C-alpha positions in Angstrom: 118.6 118.4 -166.0 122.3 118.8 -165.4 122.1 122.9 -166.3 118.9 123.5 -163.9 120.4 121.6 -160.9 123.7 124.2 -161.2 121.3 126.8 -162.1 119.3 126.1 -158.7 122.8 125.3 -156.6 124.0 129.1 -157.9 120.7 130.7 -157.0 120.7 129.1 -153.5 124.8 130.3 -152.7 123.7 133.7 -154.2 120.5 133.7 -151.5 122.7 132.8 -148.7 125.5 134.9 -149.5 123.3 137.6 -149.8 121.4 137.1 -146.6 124.9 136.9 -144.6 125.7 140.2 -145.9 122.3 141.8 -144.8 122.7 140.0 -141.6 126.3 141.2 -140.9 125.7 144.7 -140.9 125.8 146.7 -137.8 125.9 150.4 -137.2 129.2 151.7 -137.1 128.5 155.5 -136.5 128.7 158.7 -138.4 132.4 159.0 -138.2 132.9 156.1 -140.1 131.0 157.2 -142.9 133.1 160.4 -143.0 136.0 158.3 -144.2 135.1 158.2 -147.5 132.5 161.2 -147.2 134.6 164.1 -145.6 132.4 166.9 -147.2 129.2 165.6 -146.7 130.3 164.5 -142.8 131.4 168.1 -142.1 128.1 169.2 -143.4 126.1 166.9 -141.0 127.9 167.8 -138.0 127.0 171.5 -138.7 123.2 170.5 -139.2 120.4 169.9 -136.5 120.3 166.1 -137.2 123.8 165.8 -135.4 122.6 167.2 -132.6 118.5 166.1 -132.4 119.6 164.0 -129.0 122.8 165.3 -127.0 124.3 163.2 -124.4 125.6 165.7 -121.2 128.8 165.0 -119.8 128.5 167.9 -117.2 128.7 170.9 -119.6 126.0 172.5 -121.8 125.8 171.5 -125.0 127.1 173.5 -127.7 125.2 174.2 -130.9 127.0 175.3 -134.0 124.7 176.9 -136.0 121.4 179.4 -135.7 118.2 179.2 -137.2 116.9 182.6 -135.5 118.3 185.9 -134.3 118.7 184.9 -130.9 121.4 182.4 -129.3 121.7 178.8 -130.6 122.5 177.3 -127.3 120.6 176.9 -124.2 121.2 178.8 -121.6 121.2 176.9 -118.3 119.6 173.4 -117.4 115.9 173.9 -116.0 114.8 174.7 -112.7 112.6 172.5 -110.3 110.8 174.5 -107.3 113.0 177.5 -108.0 116.5 175.8 -107.5 118.6 175.6 -111.1 119.6 172.2 -111.9 123.5 171.6 -112.9 124.1 169.6 -116.2 125.6 166.9 -113.9 122.2 166.2 -113.2 121.1 166.2 -116.6 121.8 163.0 -119.2 120.3 164.5 -122.2 119.1 167.2 -124.0 116.8 166.5 -126.8 116.3 169.2 -129.4 117.4 172.5 -128.5 118.8 173.8 -132.2 115.5 174.7 -133.6 112.6 175.2 -131.8 112.4 173.7 -128.0 114.7 171.9 -125.6 113.7 168.8 -123.3 116.0 167.7 -120.9 116.3 164.1 -119.1 117.7 163.6 -115.5 120.5 161.8 -114.3 118.1 158.8 -114.3 117.1 159.3 -117.7 113.4 160.5 -117.3 112.0 163.3 -118.6 112.2 166.6 -116.2 108.7 167.5 -115.8 108.5 169.5 -112.5 105.5 170.3 -110.6 103.1 173.4 -111.4 105.0 176.5 -112.2 108.3 174.8 -112.8 109.6 175.8 -116.1 111.5 172.9 -117.6 111.2 173.3 -121.4 113.5 175.7 -123.2 111.3 177.2 -126.6 114.2 178.5 -128.9 112.6 181.2 -130.9 111.1 182.7 -127.8 114.3 182.2 -125.8 112.2 181.5 -122.4 111.1 179.0 -120.3 107.9 177.3 -120.4 106.5 174.5 -118.4 106.4 170.9 -119.8 103.8 168.7 -118.5 103.9 169.7 -115.0 103.0 167.3 -112.4 102.8 164.2 -114.8 105.8 161.9 -115.4 106.2 161.5 -119.2 108.9 158.6 -120.9 111.6 159.6 -122.3 111.0 158.0 -125.6 112.7 160.6 -127.6 115.2 158.3 -129.3 112.8 156.7 -131.7 113.0 159.6 -133.5 116.1 161.7 -132.3 118.8 158.8 -132.4 120.2 156.1 -135.0 119.7 152.6 -134.8 116.9 152.8 -132.2 115.8 149.5 -130.5 113.0 149.2 -127.6 114.9 146.8 -125.9 116.8 147.7 -122.6 117.7 151.3 -121.3 120.7 153.3 -122.8 123.6 153.5 -120.6 121.6 151.8 -117.7 119.7 154.6 -117.1 116.3 153.1 -116.0 114.2 156.2 -117.6 115.9 156.0 -120.9 113.6 153.7 -123.2 115.6 151.4 -125.3 119.1 151.6 -126.9 120.6 152.9 -129.6 124.0 153.1 -131.7 124.3 157.0 -132.1 122.8 160.3 -130.2 121.2 162.2 -132.9 120.2 161.3 -136.3 123.2 160.1 -138.0 123.8 159.1 -141.6 122.8 155.5 -141.1 119.1 156.7 -139.4 118.3 157.7 -143.4 121.1 155.3 -145.5 121.0 151.9 -143.3 123.7 150.5 -140.9 127.1 150.2 -142.3 126.1 151.4 -145.8 
């Protein structure tokens, strides 16, 4: 009986200890992973995962790689009613390095435009095409294109950005879990 009591207490303490470790894990970002894994971090920075969702701060995103014969970079923001937008009017680019790029406006809403507006950049064809013209499309790209996604709230206070996330792009913790 005495040994059974110690065993029960030991198991209970182990469960509590492990539960506190799991609950304490937070997303720390891929740069923190790079402290112990510099080679893998450098490879990741050159990958499409790093650039799956790119925050725009007034300048065009620069993608460090090419998957096709043309330029890997988005040449300019889209145009609406024939008027080109500026990078200051764009908050995020989803994709843009491999297949296509979609754009979120300064409030976080996906830019669709009216009939005739060319708002999606196709990387392989190096051409603009319509993206759901005349429709309102939720900016819910972060579920797959960001790390540590939660549906609660709006990233950066942008009303059109559905949910919040810990890191733009698919970071190390997107596959390996938080703080692992």
